[in-house]
Amino acid sequence: MTYVELKSLNKTFAGKPAVRDFWLSMEKGEFVSLLGPSGCGKSTTLRMVAGFEEPDSGEVWLGDQNVLDLPPHRRGMGMVFQSYALFPHLTAWNNVAFGLRIAGRPAGEIRRRVPELLELVGLREAGGQYPRQLSGGQQQRVALARALAIEPRVLLLDEPLSALDAVVRVTLREEIRRIQSTLGITTLYVTHDQEEALAISDRVVVMRDGGVEQVVTPEAVYAEPATRFVATFIGKMNQLTCVVERAREGRVRWGDHRLAVPPAATARLADGQAAVVLVRPEAVAVAAADAEGPAGENRVSATIELVTFLGPVTRLSLDVGGRRLLVDITTGDRGRFPRGVSVHLVFPAAACRVLADEASGEPR
Amino acid sequence: MNSRRHRLRRAAWLVLAPFFLFGLAFEILPVLTLVRSSFTAEGGWSLANFGRAFTPVMVASFRNSLQLSASTALLGVVGGTAVAYAIVTARSRFVRDALTALADVTANFGGAPLAFAFIITLGSTGVVTLLLKAVGVSLYPSFRIYSVSGLTIAYVYFQLPLMILLIVPALLGLRREWREAATNLGATRAQYWRRVAIPILAPSLLGSFLLLFANAFGAYATAWTLTGPDVNLVTVQIAALVRGEVQLDPALADALALVSLGVMAMCVAGYRWLATRPWMAAP
C-alpha cells in the first residue's frame, strides 16, 4: 500500500527547471534512494518533501493527506542534513532532546528517551560531548538520533555521508540501514554515490537534469539500465555502437563483427537502425589468442592496450579493430594478460542489452 | 635541503626583525617603563601611587569611564546587531555593500574630527540645533553635547558601526541548516532565535561587547575635544596629570594607566575565554 506519494513535482529556480514532473510512490517501511550527479534535482526534491522548498506545482501525499500546505514541523518528517546541522552550543544529549523539549514532552520521558536513542546510534557514552568534540561520523549519528527523537513518519536524509571518509561511510551506511530496518521507518535518502545507493536501498530513483530516468531495485538498475545515462552512471558499461542487421533474430553488426543479442531486445527495432549494445566489463570472458578459450555466441579478437589494477579486479582496456572495449578479470589472472597480448573476447548474447542509438532512448 | 630550510628560516626572522623592534620600542618598553614608574615613589619601590589613584576624584573618574564605556558598548551591541542583521538579510546587494562600506568608514571616524563634527551639528550653535530651533524644538539647555549624554551620542557614533563590522561575520555564520533543523524539530521562529540563534551568537555578542567596552574605555581625543575637563574620565585625568596644566604627576598618571591596562586586559581575557569555549560554533 502506498504510504508516500509524490505527484508531478516541479520546481524552477531563476527560470531554470530544477525538478521536472517528478512522480514517486513509496511503500510503508521502504528505503528509497534518489541517485544522480550534482545539480540533478535530488536535494531539491527532498527539500520539497520536507517543506523547505515550495514546489511550483505537484503534490506531496503522506498516507491519505496532502501535506503540501503544512509547515515542515507538521509534516511528520525527520530530516538529517549533509552538514549534520547539530546545534553547536548544545551537547549531543541536548541536541537529541531538542525536538522533545520543543514538543513539551515531560522531563521524565525525555530522560528515558534520549539515552535510548543515543544507544540506538551507538553513542551512549558521548551524550555530554559538544558537536565540535565529536568526529564527523559521531556527529552524523547524533543528527540521526535527533531526527528520530520526534518519531517521524518519514525519515529524510540529504547526502548524510558525503562529508565523511570512505571507511566511516561504509560503516555508517550499514548502521543507517540497520536502524531503518529495526524501526521500519519509511526513508527517502539522497546520494550521488551509486555504490551507497545500491548497497542500502530497496529501490533507487536515478535522476538526471531534474527528471526521473529510472525507478527500480538496485539489482535491476545495474542489470537492466533503462537509458544510456543510467548505464553509464551505474558502474562501468561498454557501449557498442551497432547497426541492426536482423532484428527478429537478434543480430547486429559492430564494425566488422556480427554480434548475437537477445531477439527480444531488438524486436522493436528495424533492420538497418542504429543501436547501442550495452555489455558490462565483467560479463566478457577473455582467453589467450592461441588457446581454445570459452565457447560463446559472441567471439571477437582484441589486443590488450592497458592493464589497470583495481584491487580484487583488474581492468583490461582492449583494442577491437579500432574500437575500445573494457573487460574486468580477477586480479589473480592478471599475469596471463600483459599489455600488447592478443586475446579472444567472448560474451553471451544474454549479457547484452540493446537501446536505440539516442541520447536517452527507451529500453527495447 | 636542511641547510636551505635553515637559510629560509633565518631570512624569515630577518624580515620580521623590524616588526619585533617596533613592538619592543613602542609596546614592550613603554609598558615596562609604565610599570616601573607606577611602582616607584620617593626613589624606591612603593604602592603609594596606587593609593593616590583611589582618591574620591580618581574613583569617580573610573566610575564615569566604566559607566560611559558600558552604556555605549551596550547601545552599540544592540543597535549594531539590529543594523547588521538588516544588512545580512538585505536582498539588494547594493544596499548590503553600501551599508557595510558606510560602517567601515564611520567606525574609523573618531577622535577630534568626530568631536568637531558633533560640535558643528549638535553644539549650542550647531546646524541641527538651529534647524530644530527654527521648527520650535529647543535642544538646549535640557540637552548639552558637552556633557556625558553628548559624549554618549558621540561614542555610539563609532561604537555602532564597529559592532556592525564585528557581528556581521557571526550573523553570516548562522547556518541555514540550523534554522531548518530547528523548524523540522518543531521550533517556531521565536523558539529558533531564543533556543538556537541567540545562544550561538552569545559568545560573539559578549566578546564584541567587551571589545566595544575597551574601545570606549581607552578613548581620549573625542572626550577631551568635546567636553574638556567637564566630564571626569580616566583618560582625561591621565592626560591632565601628564600635561601638567594644573598638576604634573606622571607617576600617578602611570598608576592610573596601569589600572586601566588591567581593565583592558580583563576585557581581552574575557573575549579570549569566550572564543575558546567548546560550544562555540566551528568557524
XYZ file of C-alpha atoms in Angstrom:
647
model
C 0.000 0.000 0.000
C 1.328 3.420 -0.962
C 2.448 5.422 2.064
C 4.262 8.376 0.498
C 3.313 9.659 -2.906
C 4.953 12.485 -4.818
C 2.792 13.592 -7.716
C 4.224 15.560 -10.613
C 6.512 17.800 -8.558
C 8.011 20.704 -10.479
C 10.429 23.364 -9.316
C 12.171 26.132 -11.206
C 14.992 28.354 -9.978
C 15.544 31.604 -11.885
C 13.765 30.224 -14.914
C 15.818 27.034 -14.939
C 13.940 23.830 -14.164
C 15.452 22.066 -11.148
C 12.854 19.293 -10.863
C 10.595 18.207 -13.727
C 7.422 16.162 -13.406
C 8.689 14.014 -10.545
C 6.496 11.046 -9.575
C 7.256 8.528 -6.872
C 5.283 6.121 -4.715
C 6.781 4.587 -1.586
C 5.528 1.707 0.498
C 5.499 1.952 4.290
C 8.914 0.965 5.663
C 10.557 1.197 2.264
C 14.067 2.634 1.776
C 14.280 4.611 -1.459
C 17.345 6.484 -2.669
C 17.409 9.448 -5.017
C 20.595 8.970 -7.007
C 22.164 11.268 -9.547
C 25.014 13.653 -10.285
C 25.334 17.069 -8.610
C 22.654 19.505 -9.723
C 20.213 16.830 -10.940
C 17.489 17.996 -8.537
C 17.587 15.229 -5.930
C 18.172 17.528 -2.921
C 15.571 19.980 -4.212
C 13.079 17.109 -4.399
C 13.892 16.082 -0.833
C 13.586 19.673 0.371
C 10.163 19.948 -1.276
C 9.087 16.804 0.557
C 10.462 18.229 3.828
C 8.691 21.542 3.285
C 11.792 23.715 2.921
C 11.100 24.414 -0.752
C 7.724 25.123 -2.216
C 7.107 23.312 -5.494
C 5.813 25.306 -8.457
C 3.276 22.531 -8.905
C 2.627 18.995 -7.735
C 1.531 17.277 -4.549
C 3.134 15.503 -1.610
C 0.922 12.865 -0.029
C 1.629 11.168 3.260
C -0.903 8.442 3.908
C -4.230 9.934 2.928
C -3.191 13.536 3.484
C -1.717 16.062 1.069
C 0.913 17.714 3.283
C 1.971 20.363 0.809
C 0.247 23.168 2.700
C 1.596 22.067 6.064
C 4.698 23.702 7.591
C 7.794 21.445 7.857
C 7.270 20.528 11.520
C 3.677 19.410 10.931
C 4.541 17.024 8.123
C 5.802 14.253 10.393
C 9.173 14.096 8.710
C 12.586 13.929 10.355
C 15.483 15.385 8.422
C 19.196 14.597 8.513
C 21.374 17.156 6.783
C 24.587 16.734 4.828
C 26.427 19.083 7.181
C 24.857 17.437 10.272
C 23.386 20.819 11.343
C 23.873 19.995 15.013
C 23.401 22.949 17.323
C 26.956 23.758 18.392
C 26.034 25.224 21.785
C 24.239 22.059 22.883
C 25.722 18.732 23.917
C 24.863 15.602 21.966
C 22.314 14.752 24.677
C 20.641 18.156 24.434
C 20.681 18.077 20.638
C 18.737 14.825 20.732
C 16.413 16.239 23.404
C 15.756 19.453 21.441
C 12.708 18.285 19.498
C 11.237 16.564 22.550
C 11.561 19.743 24.621
C 10.012 21.842 21.849
C 7.130 19.366 21.763
C 6.695 19.855 25.513
C 7.277 16.207 26.397
C 7.548 15.501 30.157
C 11.071 15.659 31.610
C 10.874 12.020 32.698
C 10.092 10.881 29.177
C 12.970 12.948 27.789
C 15.369 11.466 30.373
C 14.296 7.978 29.313
C 14.062 8.528 25.559
C 17.350 10.368 24.872
C 19.644 7.622 26.232
C 17.625 5.070 24.264
C 18.227 6.984 21.050
C 21.918 7.528 21.823
C 22.154 3.805 22.485
C 20.435 3.084 19.182
C 23.100 5.042 17.273
C 25.918 3.639 19.430
C 26.771 6.849 21.238
C 25.504 6.342 24.772
C 28.785 7.498 26.295
C 29.083 10.646 24.152
C 25.966 12.402 25.428
C 27.976 15.041 27.271
C 30.146 15.978 24.328
C 29.637 19.103 22.242
C 29.452 18.659 18.447
C 32.933 20.050 17.832
C 34.313 17.431 20.250
C 32.837 14.617 18.130
C 34.122 13.128 14.878
C 32.139 13.599 11.666
C 30.715 10.096 11.908
C 29.681 10.616 15.532
C 28.070 13.949 14.672
C 26.029 12.314 11.938
C 24.916 9.593 14.379
C 23.730 12.302 16.781
C 21.937 14.034 13.909
C 20.212 10.749 13.095
C 19.184 10.246 16.730
C 17.893 13.825 16.856
C 15.806 13.314 13.732
C 14.395 10.042 15.096
C 13.601 11.548 18.505
C 10.464 13.259 17.226
C 9.215 9.861 15.970
C 8.755 10.980 12.373
C 6.596 9.027 9.949
C 9.193 9.509 7.232
C 12.951 9.919 7.557
C 14.665 12.181 5.038
C 18.451 12.054 4.630
C 20.213 14.584 2.400
C 23.626 13.186 1.434
C 24.324 12.350 5.086
C 27.618 10.589 4.425
C 29.199 12.773 1.767
C 31.367 14.695 4.240
C 32.840 11.524 5.777
C 35.858 9.477 4.808
C 35.450 6.225 2.884
C 35.753 3.772 5.787
C 33.313 5.664 8.010
C 30.882 5.994 5.109
C 30.665 2.244 4.667
C 30.228 1.598 8.395
C 27.661 4.330 8.847
C 25.582 3.447 5.798
C 25.214 -0.081 7.205
C 24.245 1.456 10.557
C 21.628 3.647 8.893
C 20.173 0.640 7.103
C 20.175 -1.405 10.330
C 18.404 1.335 12.272
C 15.927 1.888 9.432
C 15.131 -1.830 9.320
C 14.847 -2.027 13.116
C 12.406 0.863 13.293
C 10.694 0.045 9.995
C 10.657 3.734 9.150
C 9.925 4.862 5.603
C 13.106 6.527 4.347
C 13.972 8.786 1.446
C 17.719 9.071 1.004
C 19.666 11.397 -1.287
C 23.103 10.467 -2.556
C 25.350 10.920 -5.560
C 27.258 7.758 -4.643
C 25.910 4.865 -6.707
C 27.626 2.215 -4.590
C 25.998 3.673 -1.472
C 22.572 3.739 -3.109
C 22.861 0.181 -4.424
C 24.105 -1.125 -1.072
C 21.327 0.130 1.185
C 18.201 0.801 -0.865
C 15.089 -1.198 -1.567
C 14.646 0.906 -4.688
C 16.718 3.515 -6.477
C 15.453 6.576 -8.334
C 18.062 7.630 -10.886
C 17.712 11.330 -11.688
C 19.142 13.496 -14.412
C 18.543 17.187 -15.170
C 15.598 17.333 -12.775
C 13.806 14.347 -14.253
C 13.498 10.670 -13.362
C 15.446 8.281 -15.579
C 14.529 5.031 -13.858
C 12.896 3.794 -10.648
C 13.822 0.214 -9.890
C 15.563 -2.150 -7.485
C 19.366 -1.916 -7.158
C 19.793 -5.264 -8.908
C 17.624 -4.219 -11.835
C 19.184 -0.788 -12.237
C 22.544 -2.496 -12.593
C 21.430 -5.347 -14.837
C 18.800 -3.571 -16.889
C 19.552 0.135 -17.211
C 16.689 1.875 -18.945
C 18.772 4.556 -20.622
C 22.339 5.143 -21.732
C 22.664 7.689 -18.919
C 21.709 5.110 -16.294
C 24.015 2.604 -17.935
C 26.990 4.937 -17.696
C 26.121 6.359 -14.267
C 25.734 2.994 -12.546
C 29.037 1.148 -12.737
C 31.144 0.713 -15.896
C 29.434 -0.221 -19.102
C 30.709 -0.955 -22.610
C 28.555 0.809 -25.179
C 28.977 -0.738 -28.596
C 27.558 1.389 -31.380
C 25.951 -1.087 -33.763
C 23.624 -1.393 -36.721
C 20.714 -3.844 -36.508
C 21.089 -6.465 -39.212
C 18.265 -8.854 -38.460
C 16.037 -7.521 -35.717
C 13.824 -10.584 -35.437
C 16.812 -12.896 -34.955
C 18.695 -10.615 -32.615
C 21.633 -9.964 -34.965
C 23.593 -6.708 -35.007
C 26.811 -5.555 -36.655
C 29.528 -3.916 -34.589
C 32.225 -2.758 -37.022
C 33.402 -5.910 -38.779
C 31.855 -8.169 -36.148
C 28.436 -9.740 -36.151
C 27.020 -9.987 -32.658
C 24.146 -12.007 -31.246
C 21.837 -10.302 -28.781
C 18.541 -11.466 -27.267
C 15.952 -11.303 -30.079
C 13.533 -9.697 -27.629
C 15.979 -6.817 -27.238
C 15.824 -5.955 -30.949
C 12.205 -6.886 -31.524
C 11.091 -3.266 -31.606
C 13.963 -2.101 -33.776
C 14.063 -2.106 -37.548
C 16.708 -3.686 -39.731
C 19.380 -1.113 -40.527
C 18.557 1.013 -37.454
C 21.412 2.375 -35.322
C 21.544 0.849 -31.836
C 23.778 0.632 -28.804
C 24.647 -2.715 -27.271
C 25.432 -2.492 -23.553
C 27.757 -5.085 -22.015
C 29.218 -4.966 -18.521
C 33.015 -5.433 -18.400
C 32.658 -8.373 -16.025
C 30.309 -10.162 -18.479
C 33.101 -10.544 -21.029
C 35.412 -13.554 -20.738
C 38.941 -13.336 -22.046
C 41.185 -16.112 -23.367
C 44.654 -16.163 -24.892
C 44.580 -15.988 -28.709
C 46.292 -19.379 -29.096
C 44.017 -21.074 -26.569
C 40.718 -22.729 -27.291
C 39.023 -20.376 -24.856
C 35.488 -20.478 -23.595
C 32.668 -21.044 -26.010
C 30.145 -18.289 -26.532
C 27.845 -16.705 -29.002
C 29.943 -13.588 -29.451
C 33.649 -14.068 -30.005
C 35.978 -11.238 -31.115
C 39.749 -10.820 -31.341
C 41.395 -7.978 -29.458
C 44.731 -6.602 -28.305
C 45.349 -5.513 -24.712
C 46.245 -1.801 -24.614
C 46.145 -1.029 -20.924
C 46.070 -3.022 -17.682
C 44.672 -1.218 -14.621
C 44.861 -2.741 -11.154
C 41.663 -2.040 -9.184
C 42.144 -4.282 -6.156
C 40.173 -7.525 -6.408
C 39.653 -6.995 -10.124
C 41.931 -5.810 -12.895
C 40.508 -3.845 -15.805
C 41.793 -4.513 -19.309
C 41.344 -1.870 -21.962
C 41.346 -3.608 -25.335
C 41.506 -2.592 -28.986
C 38.944 -4.444 -31.088
C 39.605 -3.450 -34.679
C 39.971 0.200 -33.761
C 37.184 0.143 -31.179
C 37.691 0.132 -27.418
C 36.285 -2.440 -25.014
C 36.723 -2.804 -21.249
C 36.966 -6.202 -19.610
C 37.245 -6.970 -15.894
C 39.200 -10.044 -14.856
C 40.070 -11.326 -11.412
C 43.397 -9.933 -10.301
C 44.686 -13.496 -9.887
C 44.593 -13.895 -13.696
C 46.335 -10.606 -14.284
C 49.737 -12.167 -15.053
C 48.310 -14.059 -18.027
C 47.229 -10.922 -19.822
C 50.009 -8.336 -20.081
C 49.841 -5.270 -22.276
C 50.243 -5.917 -26.049
C 48.996 -9.516 -25.949
C 46.357 -10.656 -28.472
C 43.320 -12.350 -26.948
C 39.851 -13.608 -27.691
C 36.856 -11.978 -26.030
C 33.716 -13.978 -25.526
C 30.369 -12.828 -24.199
C 26.929 -14.405 -24.330
C 24.009 -12.838 -26.102
C 22.109 -12.852 -22.826
C 24.650 -10.409 -21.340
C 23.764 -7.819 -23.964
C 21.154 -5.135 -23.579
C 20.162 -3.068 -26.592
C 18.981 0.524 -26.761
C 18.092 2.574 -29.791
C 21.011 4.908 -30.525
C 19.545 8.047 -28.991
C 20.881 10.165 -26.162
C 18.463 8.567 -23.721
C 16.282 6.232 -25.682
C 13.620 3.969 -24.247
C 14.738 0.438 -23.433
C 13.964 -2.052 -26.165
C 67.876 20.509 1.829
C 68.105 21.156 5.576
C 70.593 23.996 5.188
C 68.281 25.628 2.631
C 65.426 25.379 5.090
C 67.606 26.931 7.799
C 68.548 29.777 5.485
C 64.909 30.397 4.645
C 64.000 30.373 8.323
C 66.797 32.831 9.115
C 65.623 35.090 6.283
C 62.078 34.934 7.642
C 63.275 36.052 11.077
C 65.231 38.895 9.451
C 62.111 40.064 7.645
C 60.240 40.026 10.946
C 63.010 41.867 12.811
C 61.681 45.411 12.100
C 58.290 44.376 13.453
C 59.842 42.997 16.631
C 61.970 46.139 17.046
C 58.876 48.282 16.574
C 56.948 46.219 19.096
C 59.812 46.410 21.561
C 60.212 50.173 21.202
C 56.554 51.168 21.212
C 54.821 48.405 23.157
C 57.097 46.463 25.482
C 59.457 49.223 26.688
C 56.658 51.780 27.324
C 54.695 49.202 29.348
C 57.796 48.253 31.353
C 58.513 51.927 31.956
C 54.895 52.408 32.996
C 55.094 49.514 35.448
C 58.374 50.691 36.929
C 57.202 54.293 37.214
C 53.861 53.402 38.785
C 55.547 51.239 41.428
C 58.200 53.893 42.229
C 57.767 56.658 44.804
C 60.415 58.790 46.541
C 63.156 56.882 44.779
C 62.053 53.427 45.933
C 59.670 50.549 45.332
C 56.223 51.578 46.587
C 52.471 51.203 46.232
C 51.925 54.854 47.179
C 50.961 55.874 43.622
C 48.165 53.322 43.639
C 46.998 54.655 46.994
C 46.696 58.093 45.418
C 44.971 56.548 42.379
C 41.998 55.711 44.537
C 41.147 59.148 45.888
C 37.442 60.112 45.506
C 38.128 62.145 42.341
C 40.034 59.298 40.699
C 37.480 56.706 41.792
C 34.789 58.944 40.264
C 36.775 59.080 37.019
C 36.885 55.259 36.928
C 33.186 55.072 37.717
C 32.366 57.558 34.937
C 34.618 55.780 32.449
C 33.164 52.382 33.336
C 29.580 53.689 33.077
C 30.189 55.505 29.794
C 32.024 52.507 28.323
C 29.381 50.009 29.447
C 26.419 52.105 28.286
C 27.903 52.939 24.871
C 29.047 49.341 24.419
C 25.547 48.105 25.227
C 23.935 50.615 22.857
C 26.489 49.670 20.216
C 25.794 45.940 20.648
C 22.008 46.302 20.486
C 21.897 48.860 17.656
C 24.807 47.375 15.739
C 23.346 43.859 15.834
C 19.990 45.104 14.574
C 21.589 47.020 11.693
C 23.952 44.137 10.924
C 21.013 41.736 10.734
C 19.289 44.109 8.332
C 22.476 44.167 6.247
C 22.953 40.394 6.039
C 19.298 39.789 5.217
C 19.025 42.649 2.688
C 18.033 41.338 -0.710
C 19.785 44.137 -2.564
C 23.493 43.559 -2.867
C 23.955 47.315 -3.397
C 22.309 48.061 -0.039
C 24.457 45.413 1.672
C 27.692 46.733 0.183
C 26.783 50.385 0.746
C 25.855 49.895 4.414
C 28.968 47.807 5.067
C 31.185 50.451 3.451
C 29.461 53.168 5.489
C 30.044 51.184 8.686
C 33.677 50.737 7.715
C 34.183 54.476 7.280
C 32.250 55.631 10.344
C 33.875 53.039 12.614
C 37.206 54.666 11.834
C 35.960 58.228 12.178
C 36.763 59.218 15.734
C 38.904 61.499 17.867
C 38.989 65.273 17.463
C 37.399 65.357 13.967
C 34.379 63.454 15.270
C 34.087 65.823 18.224
C 34.201 68.857 15.906
C 31.594 67.218 13.668
C 29.261 66.914 16.640
C 30.001 70.469 17.806
C 29.025 71.922 14.424
C 25.903 69.773 14.218
C 24.642 69.381 17.789
C 26.617 72.114 19.562
C 24.766 75.079 21.077
C 25.007 76.851 17.701
C 25.206 73.697 15.592
C 23.375 73.232 12.322
C 20.925 70.632 13.611
C 20.372 72.550 16.836
C 19.486 75.714 14.897
C 17.311 73.843 12.405
C 15.388 72.209 15.243
C 15.084 75.582 16.956
C 13.640 77.017 13.739
C 10.851 74.421 13.828
C 10.203 75.014 17.505
C 12.283 72.273 19.110
C 14.854 73.560 21.588
C 17.571 71.065 22.448
C 19.288 73.410 24.874
C 19.507 73.735 27.825
C 17.919 70.334 28.597
C 20.483 68.665 26.321
C 24.164 69.589 26.001
C 26.590 67.975 23.582
C 29.367 68.984 26.008
C 28.058 66.586 28.671
C 28.027 62.852 29.424
C 24.873 62.389 27.331
C 26.533 64.249 24.423
C 29.603 62.118 24.872
C 27.420 59.015 24.846
C 25.982 60.009 21.457
C 29.459 60.710 20.074
C 30.795 57.377 21.326
C 27.817 55.440 19.940
C 28.610 57.040 16.571
C 31.785 54.955 16.318
C 30.713 52.055 18.568
C 27.692 51.116 16.490
C 29.492 50.752 13.128
C 32.338 48.916 14.851
C 29.760 46.479 16.233
C 28.344 46.048 12.733
C 31.783 45.117 11.409
C 32.345 42.715 14.323
C 28.982 40.965 14.251
C 28.309 40.664 10.504
C 30.637 37.631 10.159
C 28.928 35.965 13.136
C 25.483 36.583 11.642
C 26.677 35.241 8.306
C 27.934 32.210 10.230
C 24.391 31.348 11.325
C 23.827 28.402 9.022
C 20.571 27.951 7.171
C 20.592 24.281 8.222
C 20.338 25.239 11.916
C 17.150 27.146 11.231
C 15.811 24.350 9.064
C 16.758 21.682 11.609
C 15.056 23.652 14.392
C 11.977 24.147 12.210
C 11.950 20.455 11.322
C 12.069 19.623 15.027
C 9.051 21.799 15.680
C 10.551 25.142 16.725
C 8.732 28.346 15.868
C 10.695 31.352 14.603
C 10.797 32.825 18.124
C 11.916 29.485 19.614
C 14.645 29.229 16.991
C 16.008 32.647 17.959
C 15.674 32.041 21.705
C 16.990 28.473 21.823
C 19.405 28.340 18.872
C 20.443 31.587 17.189
C 20.962 33.839 20.209
C 22.812 31.170 22.258
C 25.059 30.515 19.251
C 25.640 34.250 18.817
C 26.064 34.853 22.560
C 29.862 34.455 22.641
C 30.204 36.825 19.687
C 27.815 39.321 21.268
C 29.582 39.171 24.626
C 33.018 39.274 23.006
C 32.013 42.253 20.880
C 30.612 43.968 23.972
C 33.982 43.559 25.686
C 35.840 44.930 22.672
C 33.478 47.920 22.445
C 33.860 48.440 26.168
C 37.652 48.501 25.848
C 37.383 50.743 22.804
C 35.369 53.314 24.757
C 37.407 52.979 27.928
C 40.590 53.924 26.106
C 39.088 56.769 24.053
C 40.525 60.184 24.871
C 40.586 62.644 21.959
C 36.822 62.673 21.375
C 36.100 63.165 25.072
C 38.704 65.865 25.569
C 37.822 67.816 22.407
C 34.103 67.664 23.128
C 33.928 68.159 26.860
C 37.411 69.187 28.011
C 37.723 68.693 31.773
C 33.928 68.909 32.308
C 33.488 65.140 32.258
C 35.764 63.334 34.664
C 37.127 60.297 32.782
C 40.244 58.209 33.462
C 41.845 59.109 30.135
C 41.188 62.802 30.743
C 42.737 62.539 34.229
C 45.815 60.758 32.884
C 46.301 63.399 30.185
C 45.909 66.245 32.696
C 48.484 64.682 35.034
C 50.968 64.215 32.183
C 50.435 67.663 30.615
C 50.836 69.299 33.993
C 48.469 72.203 33.314
C 47.150 72.015 36.860
C 49.281 69.343 38.480
C 52.243 67.491 36.960
C 52.271 63.979 38.393
C 53.444 61.423 35.792
C 53.852 58.657 38.407
C 50.182 58.931 39.391
C 49.255 59.026 35.682
C 51.247 55.824 35.202
C 49.451 54.157 38.111
C 46.090 55.153 36.632
C 47.221 53.884 33.234
C 48.304 50.569 34.756
C 44.902 50.093 36.419
C 43.279 50.939 33.071
C 45.568 48.413 31.442
C 44.271 45.853 33.926
C 40.659 46.658 32.929
C 41.600 46.274 29.251
C 43.435 43.026 29.937
C 40.354 41.621 31.668
C 38.257 42.524 28.608
C 40.688 40.814 26.235
C 40.997 37.777 28.521
C 37.202 37.541 28.695
C 36.995 37.737 24.919
C 39.647 35.044 24.501
C 37.933 32.801 27.051
C 34.637 33.086 25.201
C 36.325 32.389 21.865
C 37.722 29.078 23.070
C 34.572 27.595 24.616
C 33.695 24.143 23.271
C 30.165 25.269 22.467
C 31.471 27.978 20.159
C 30.444 27.196 16.585
C 33.252 25.975 14.373
C 34.429 28.758 12.038
